């Protein structure tokens, strides 16, 4: 059995869970893995979060923000193809260059 039996409660805006008038809804988050608990406590200390729940929320929000700012693979592929097509057109229009010699 794990040493940590207290639940971590996250505040989320979902229409289920335990109602809380101030913060929306409460959902328990049980960390059953000691390594994950250590990571959460370490992040809590580094970020000076008041609770482990707040530390987990901050970490998840940061990870989500990073994922949402990444370009989609299709956008990367389209940009690559356009760049490749432009280089081919520039090479064809310029004739031979010093690179061809």
Short mmCIF file of N, CA and C in Angstrom, two decimals:
data_model
loop_
_atom_site.label_atom_id
_atom_site.label_comp_id
_atom_site.label_asym_id
_atom_site.label_seq_id
_atom_site.Cartn_x
_atom_site.Cartn_y
_atom_site.Cartn_z
N UNK A 1 0.84 -1.19 0.00
CA UNK A 1 0.00 0.00 0.00
C UNK A 1 0.89 1.25 0.00
N UNK A 2 0.43 2.27 -0.63
CA UNK A 2 1.20 3.50 -0.76
C UNK A 2 1.09 4.34 0.50
N UNK A 3 2.16 5.07 0.75
CA UNK A 3 2.19 5.94 1.93
C UNK A 3 1.21 7.09 1.81
N UNK A 4 0.94 7.53 0.60
CA UNK A 4 0.14 8.73 0.39
C UNK A 4 -1.29 8.33 0.10
N UNK A 5 -2.13 8.50 1.06
CA UNK A 5 -3.53 8.12 0.86
C UNK A 5 -4.44 9.33 0.74
N UNK A 6 -3.91 10.53 0.96
CA UNK A 6 -4.75 11.72 0.84
C UNK A 6 -4.93 12.07 -0.64
N UNK A 7 -6.14 12.39 -1.05
CA UNK A 7 -6.35 12.73 -2.46
C UNK A 7 -5.86 14.14 -2.75
N UNK A 8 -5.45 14.35 -3.98
CA UNK A 8 -5.18 15.69 -4.48
C UNK A 8 -6.44 16.11 -5.19
N UNK A 9 -6.92 17.30 -4.90
CA UNK A 9 -8.17 17.75 -5.49
C UNK A 9 -7.86 18.89 -6.45
N UNK A 10 -8.27 18.72 -7.70
CA UNK A 10 -8.10 19.76 -8.71
C UNK A 10 -9.41 20.51 -8.90
N UNK A 11 -9.31 21.78 -9.19
CA UNK A 11 -10.48 22.59 -9.48
C UNK A 11 -10.64 22.64 -10.99
N UNK A 12 -11.74 22.11 -11.48
CA UNK A 12 -11.98 22.11 -12.92
C UNK A 12 -13.40 22.58 -13.19
N UNK A 13 -13.61 23.05 -14.38
CA UNK A 13 -14.93 23.52 -14.78
C UNK A 13 -15.64 22.44 -15.57
N UNK A 14 -16.08 21.42 -14.90
CA UNK A 14 -16.77 20.32 -15.54
C UNK A 14 -18.11 20.13 -14.85
N UNK A 15 -19.11 19.68 -15.55
CA UNK A 15 -20.44 19.55 -14.95
C UNK A 15 -20.60 18.26 -14.15
N UNK A 16 -19.56 17.78 -13.55
CA UNK A 16 -19.66 16.63 -12.67
C UNK A 16 -18.63 16.79 -11.56
N UNK A 17 -18.67 15.97 -10.59
CA UNK A 17 -17.77 16.12 -9.45
C UNK A 17 -18.53 16.69 -8.28
N UNK A 18 -17.80 17.22 -7.34
CA UNK A 18 -18.40 17.79 -6.15
C UNK A 18 -18.53 19.29 -6.32
N UNK A 19 -19.73 19.86 -6.20
CA UNK A 19 -19.87 21.30 -6.43
C UNK A 19 -19.14 22.11 -5.38
N UNK A 20 -18.55 23.18 -5.82
CA UNK A 20 -17.88 24.13 -4.95
C UNK A 20 -18.25 25.51 -5.48
N UNK A 21 -18.92 26.32 -4.69
CA UNK A 21 -19.46 27.58 -5.16
C UNK A 21 -18.38 28.55 -5.62
N UNK A 22 -17.23 28.54 -5.00
CA UNK A 22 -16.18 29.49 -5.32
C UNK A 22 -15.40 29.10 -6.58
N UNK A 23 -15.08 27.83 -6.74
CA UNK A 23 -14.15 27.41 -7.78
C UNK A 23 -14.72 26.49 -8.84
N UNK A 24 -15.99 26.27 -8.88
CA UNK A 24 -16.55 25.38 -9.87
C UNK A 24 -16.80 24.02 -9.26
N UNK A 25 -16.07 23.02 -9.72
CA UNK A 25 -16.26 21.66 -9.23
C UNK A 25 -14.94 21.09 -8.74
N UNK A 26 -15.03 20.25 -7.74
CA UNK A 26 -13.86 19.58 -7.20
C UNK A 26 -13.83 18.14 -7.70
N UNK A 27 -12.70 17.70 -8.15
CA UNK A 27 -12.53 16.31 -8.57
C UNK A 27 -11.30 15.77 -7.86
N UNK A 28 -11.42 14.66 -7.17
CA UNK A 28 -10.24 14.11 -6.50
C UNK A 28 -9.26 13.53 -7.50
N UNK A 29 -7.99 13.76 -7.25
CA UNK A 29 -6.93 13.18 -8.06
C UNK A 29 -6.05 12.38 -7.12
N UNK A 30 -6.06 11.08 -7.26
CA UNK A 30 -5.29 10.22 -6.40
C UNK A 30 -3.97 9.89 -7.08
N UNK A 31 -2.87 10.23 -6.43
CA UNK A 31 -1.56 9.88 -6.93
C UNK A 31 -1.14 8.62 -6.19
N UNK A 32 -1.12 7.52 -6.92
CA UNK A 32 -0.82 6.23 -6.30
C UNK A 32 0.62 5.81 -6.54
N UNK A 33 1.34 6.55 -7.33
CA UNK A 33 2.72 6.21 -7.66
C UNK A 33 3.64 7.12 -6.86
N UNK A 34 4.56 6.52 -6.10
CA UNK A 34 5.46 7.31 -5.27
C UNK A 34 6.36 8.23 -6.09
N UNK A 35 6.78 7.79 -7.26
CA UNK A 35 7.64 8.62 -8.11
C UNK A 35 6.89 9.85 -8.60
N UNK A 36 5.62 9.67 -8.96
CA UNK A 36 4.81 10.81 -9.41
C UNK A 36 4.57 11.77 -8.25
N UNK A 37 4.34 11.24 -7.09
CA UNK A 37 4.15 12.08 -5.90
C UNK A 37 5.40 12.89 -5.62
N UNK A 38 6.57 12.26 -5.74
CA UNK A 38 7.83 13.00 -5.52
C UNK A 38 8.00 14.11 -6.55
N UNK A 39 7.66 13.81 -7.81
CA UNK A 39 7.74 14.84 -8.84
C UNK A 39 6.80 16.01 -8.54
N UNK A 40 5.59 15.70 -8.10
CA UNK A 40 4.62 16.75 -7.78
C UNK A 40 5.12 17.59 -6.61
N UNK A 41 5.67 16.96 -5.59
CA UNK A 41 6.19 17.70 -4.44
C UNK A 41 7.39 18.55 -4.83
N UNK A 42 8.24 18.00 -5.68
CA UNK A 42 9.42 18.75 -6.14
C UNK A 42 9.00 19.98 -6.95
N UNK A 43 8.02 19.78 -7.85
CA UNK A 43 7.52 20.91 -8.64
C UNK A 43 6.85 21.94 -7.74
N UNK A 44 6.14 21.47 -6.73
CA UNK A 44 5.51 22.37 -5.77
C UNK A 44 6.56 23.24 -5.09
N UNK A 45 7.66 22.64 -4.69
CA UNK A 45 8.73 23.41 -4.02
C UNK A 45 9.38 24.40 -4.99
N UNK A 46 9.64 23.96 -6.21
CA UNK A 46 10.29 24.84 -7.19
C UNK A 46 9.42 26.03 -7.58
N UNK A 47 8.13 25.79 -7.70
CA UNK A 47 7.22 26.87 -8.11
C UNK A 47 6.64 27.62 -6.93
N UNK A 48 6.98 27.16 -5.73
CA UNK A 48 6.45 27.77 -4.50
C UNK A 48 4.92 27.78 -4.49
N UNK A 49 4.35 26.72 -5.03
CA UNK A 49 2.89 26.58 -5.02
C UNK A 49 2.43 26.31 -3.60
N UNK A 50 1.26 26.81 -3.27
CA UNK A 50 0.76 26.64 -1.90
C UNK A 50 0.36 25.20 -1.61
N UNK A 51 -0.05 24.46 -2.64
CA UNK A 51 -0.46 23.07 -2.45
C UNK A 51 0.08 22.21 -3.59
N UNK A 52 0.07 20.92 -3.36
CA UNK A 52 0.48 20.00 -4.41
C UNK A 52 -0.52 20.05 -5.56
N UNK A 53 -1.78 20.24 -5.23
CA UNK A 53 -2.82 20.35 -6.26
C UNK A 53 -2.52 21.51 -7.19
N UNK A 54 -2.16 22.64 -6.62
CA UNK A 54 -1.82 23.82 -7.42
C UNK A 54 -0.61 23.54 -8.29
N UNK A 55 0.37 22.84 -7.76
CA UNK A 55 1.56 22.49 -8.54
C UNK A 55 1.21 21.60 -9.71
N UNK A 56 0.37 20.61 -9.49
CA UNK A 56 -0.06 19.72 -10.57
C UNK A 56 -0.85 20.50 -11.62
N UNK A 57 -1.73 21.39 -11.17
CA UNK A 57 -2.51 22.21 -12.10
C UNK A 57 -1.59 23.08 -12.96
N UNK A 58 -0.58 23.72 -12.32
CA UNK A 58 0.35 24.57 -13.06
C UNK A 58 1.15 23.75 -14.08
N UNK A 59 1.61 22.58 -13.66
CA UNK A 59 2.40 21.74 -14.57
C UNK A 59 1.56 21.29 -15.76
N UNK A 60 0.34 20.88 -15.49
CA UNK A 60 -0.53 20.43 -16.58
C UNK A 60 -0.88 21.58 -17.51
N UNK A 61 -1.15 22.77 -16.96
CA UNK A 61 -1.47 23.93 -17.78
C UNK A 61 -0.28 24.31 -18.65
N UNK A 62 0.92 24.27 -18.08
CA UNK A 62 2.12 24.61 -18.85
C UNK A 62 2.33 23.60 -19.99
N UNK A 63 2.18 22.33 -19.70
CA UNK A 63 2.34 21.30 -20.73
C UNK A 63 1.28 21.45 -21.82
N UNK A 64 0.05 21.72 -21.42
CA UNK A 64 -1.03 21.91 -22.39
C UNK A 64 -0.79 23.13 -23.27
N UNK A 65 -0.36 24.24 -22.66
CA UNK A 65 -0.06 25.45 -23.43
C UNK A 65 1.06 25.19 -24.45
N UNK A 66 2.09 24.45 -24.05
CA UNK A 66 3.18 24.13 -24.97
C UNK A 66 2.69 23.28 -26.13
N UNK A 67 1.85 22.30 -25.85
CA UNK A 67 1.33 21.44 -26.91
C UNK A 67 0.43 22.21 -27.87
N UNK A 68 -0.36 23.14 -27.33
CA UNK A 68 -1.28 23.90 -28.17
C UNK A 68 -0.57 24.91 -29.05
N UNK A 69 0.65 25.34 -28.68
CA UNK A 69 1.37 26.31 -29.49
C UNK A 69 2.22 25.64 -30.57
N UNK A 70 2.36 24.32 -30.50
CA UNK A 70 3.11 23.62 -31.54
C UNK A 70 2.31 23.62 -32.83
N UNK A 71 3.01 23.83 -33.96
CA UNK A 71 2.28 23.76 -35.23
C UNK A 71 1.85 22.33 -35.52
N UNK A 72 0.76 22.20 -36.21
CA UNK A 72 0.26 20.88 -36.60
C UNK A 72 1.22 20.27 -37.62
N UNK A 73 1.32 18.97 -37.63
CA UNK A 73 2.21 18.28 -38.55
C UNK A 73 1.86 18.61 -40.00
N UNK A 74 0.60 18.74 -40.31
CA UNK A 74 0.18 19.09 -41.68
C UNK A 74 0.70 20.47 -42.05
N UNK A 75 0.68 21.42 -41.13
CA UNK A 75 1.19 22.77 -41.42
C UNK A 75 2.70 22.74 -41.67
N UNK A 76 3.42 21.93 -40.89
CA UNK A 76 4.86 21.80 -41.08
C UNK A 76 5.16 21.19 -42.44
N UNK A 77 4.40 20.18 -42.83
CA UNK A 77 4.60 19.53 -44.12
C UNK A 77 4.31 20.48 -45.28
N UNK A 78 3.25 21.27 -45.16
CA UNK A 78 2.91 22.23 -46.21
C UNK A 78 4.02 23.28 -46.35
N UNK A 79 4.52 23.79 -45.23
CA UNK A 79 5.59 24.79 -45.28
C UNK A 79 6.86 24.19 -45.90
N UNK A 80 7.16 22.94 -45.55
CA UNK A 80 8.33 22.28 -46.13
C UNK A 80 8.19 22.15 -47.65
N UNK A 81 7.03 21.73 -48.11
CA UNK A 81 6.80 21.57 -49.55
C UNK A 81 6.88 22.89 -50.28
N UNK A 82 6.31 23.92 -49.70
CA UNK A 82 6.38 25.25 -50.33
C UNK A 82 7.82 25.73 -50.42
N UNK A 83 8.58 25.52 -49.37
CA UNK A 83 9.98 25.92 -49.36
C UNK A 83 10.76 25.15 -50.41
N UNK A 84 10.52 23.85 -50.50
CA UNK A 84 11.20 23.02 -51.48
C UNK A 84 10.84 23.45 -52.90
N UNK A 85 9.55 23.72 -53.13
CA UNK A 85 9.10 24.17 -54.46
C UNK A 85 9.74 25.51 -54.81
N UNK A 86 9.85 26.42 -53.84
CA UNK A 86 10.46 27.73 -54.09
C UNK A 86 11.94 27.59 -54.43
N UNK A 87 12.63 26.71 -53.72
CA UNK A 87 14.05 26.48 -54.02
C UNK A 87 14.23 25.91 -55.42
N UNK A 88 13.36 24.98 -55.80
CA UNK A 88 13.43 24.40 -57.14
C UNK A 88 13.16 25.46 -58.20
N UNK A 89 12.18 26.32 -57.96
CA UNK A 89 11.86 27.39 -58.91
C UNK A 89 13.01 28.39 -59.01
N UNK A 90 13.62 28.73 -57.90
CA UNK A 90 14.75 29.66 -57.90
C UNK A 90 15.94 29.08 -58.65
N UNK A 91 16.18 27.79 -58.46
CA UNK A 91 17.29 27.13 -59.13
C UNK A 91 17.04 27.06 -60.64
N UNK A 92 15.81 26.77 -61.04
CA UNK A 92 15.47 26.69 -62.46
C UNK A 92 15.56 28.06 -63.12
N UNK A 93 15.16 29.09 -62.41
CA UNK A 93 15.17 30.45 -62.97
C UNK A 93 16.58 31.01 -63.04
N UNK A 94 17.43 30.60 -62.13
CA UNK A 94 18.78 31.17 -62.07
C UNK A 94 19.77 30.46 -62.94
N UNK A 95 19.43 29.33 -63.50
CA UNK A 95 20.37 28.58 -64.32
C UNK A 95 21.41 27.93 -63.43
N UNK A 96 22.62 27.87 -63.89
CA UNK A 96 23.68 27.25 -63.08
C UNK A 96 24.18 28.27 -62.07
N UNK A 97 24.54 27.77 -60.92
CA UNK A 97 25.07 28.61 -59.84
C UNK A 97 26.43 28.08 -59.46
N UNK A 98 27.08 28.72 -58.54
CA UNK A 98 28.38 28.27 -58.08
C UNK A 98 28.28 26.93 -57.39
N UNK A 99 27.11 26.56 -56.89
CA UNK A 99 26.93 25.28 -56.25
C UNK A 99 26.95 24.13 -57.24
N UNK A 100 26.53 24.42 -58.51
CA UNK A 100 26.46 23.40 -59.53
C UNK A 100 27.85 23.06 -60.08
N UNK A 101 28.80 23.95 -59.93
CA UNK A 101 30.14 23.77 -60.50
C UNK A 101 30.94 22.71 -59.78
#
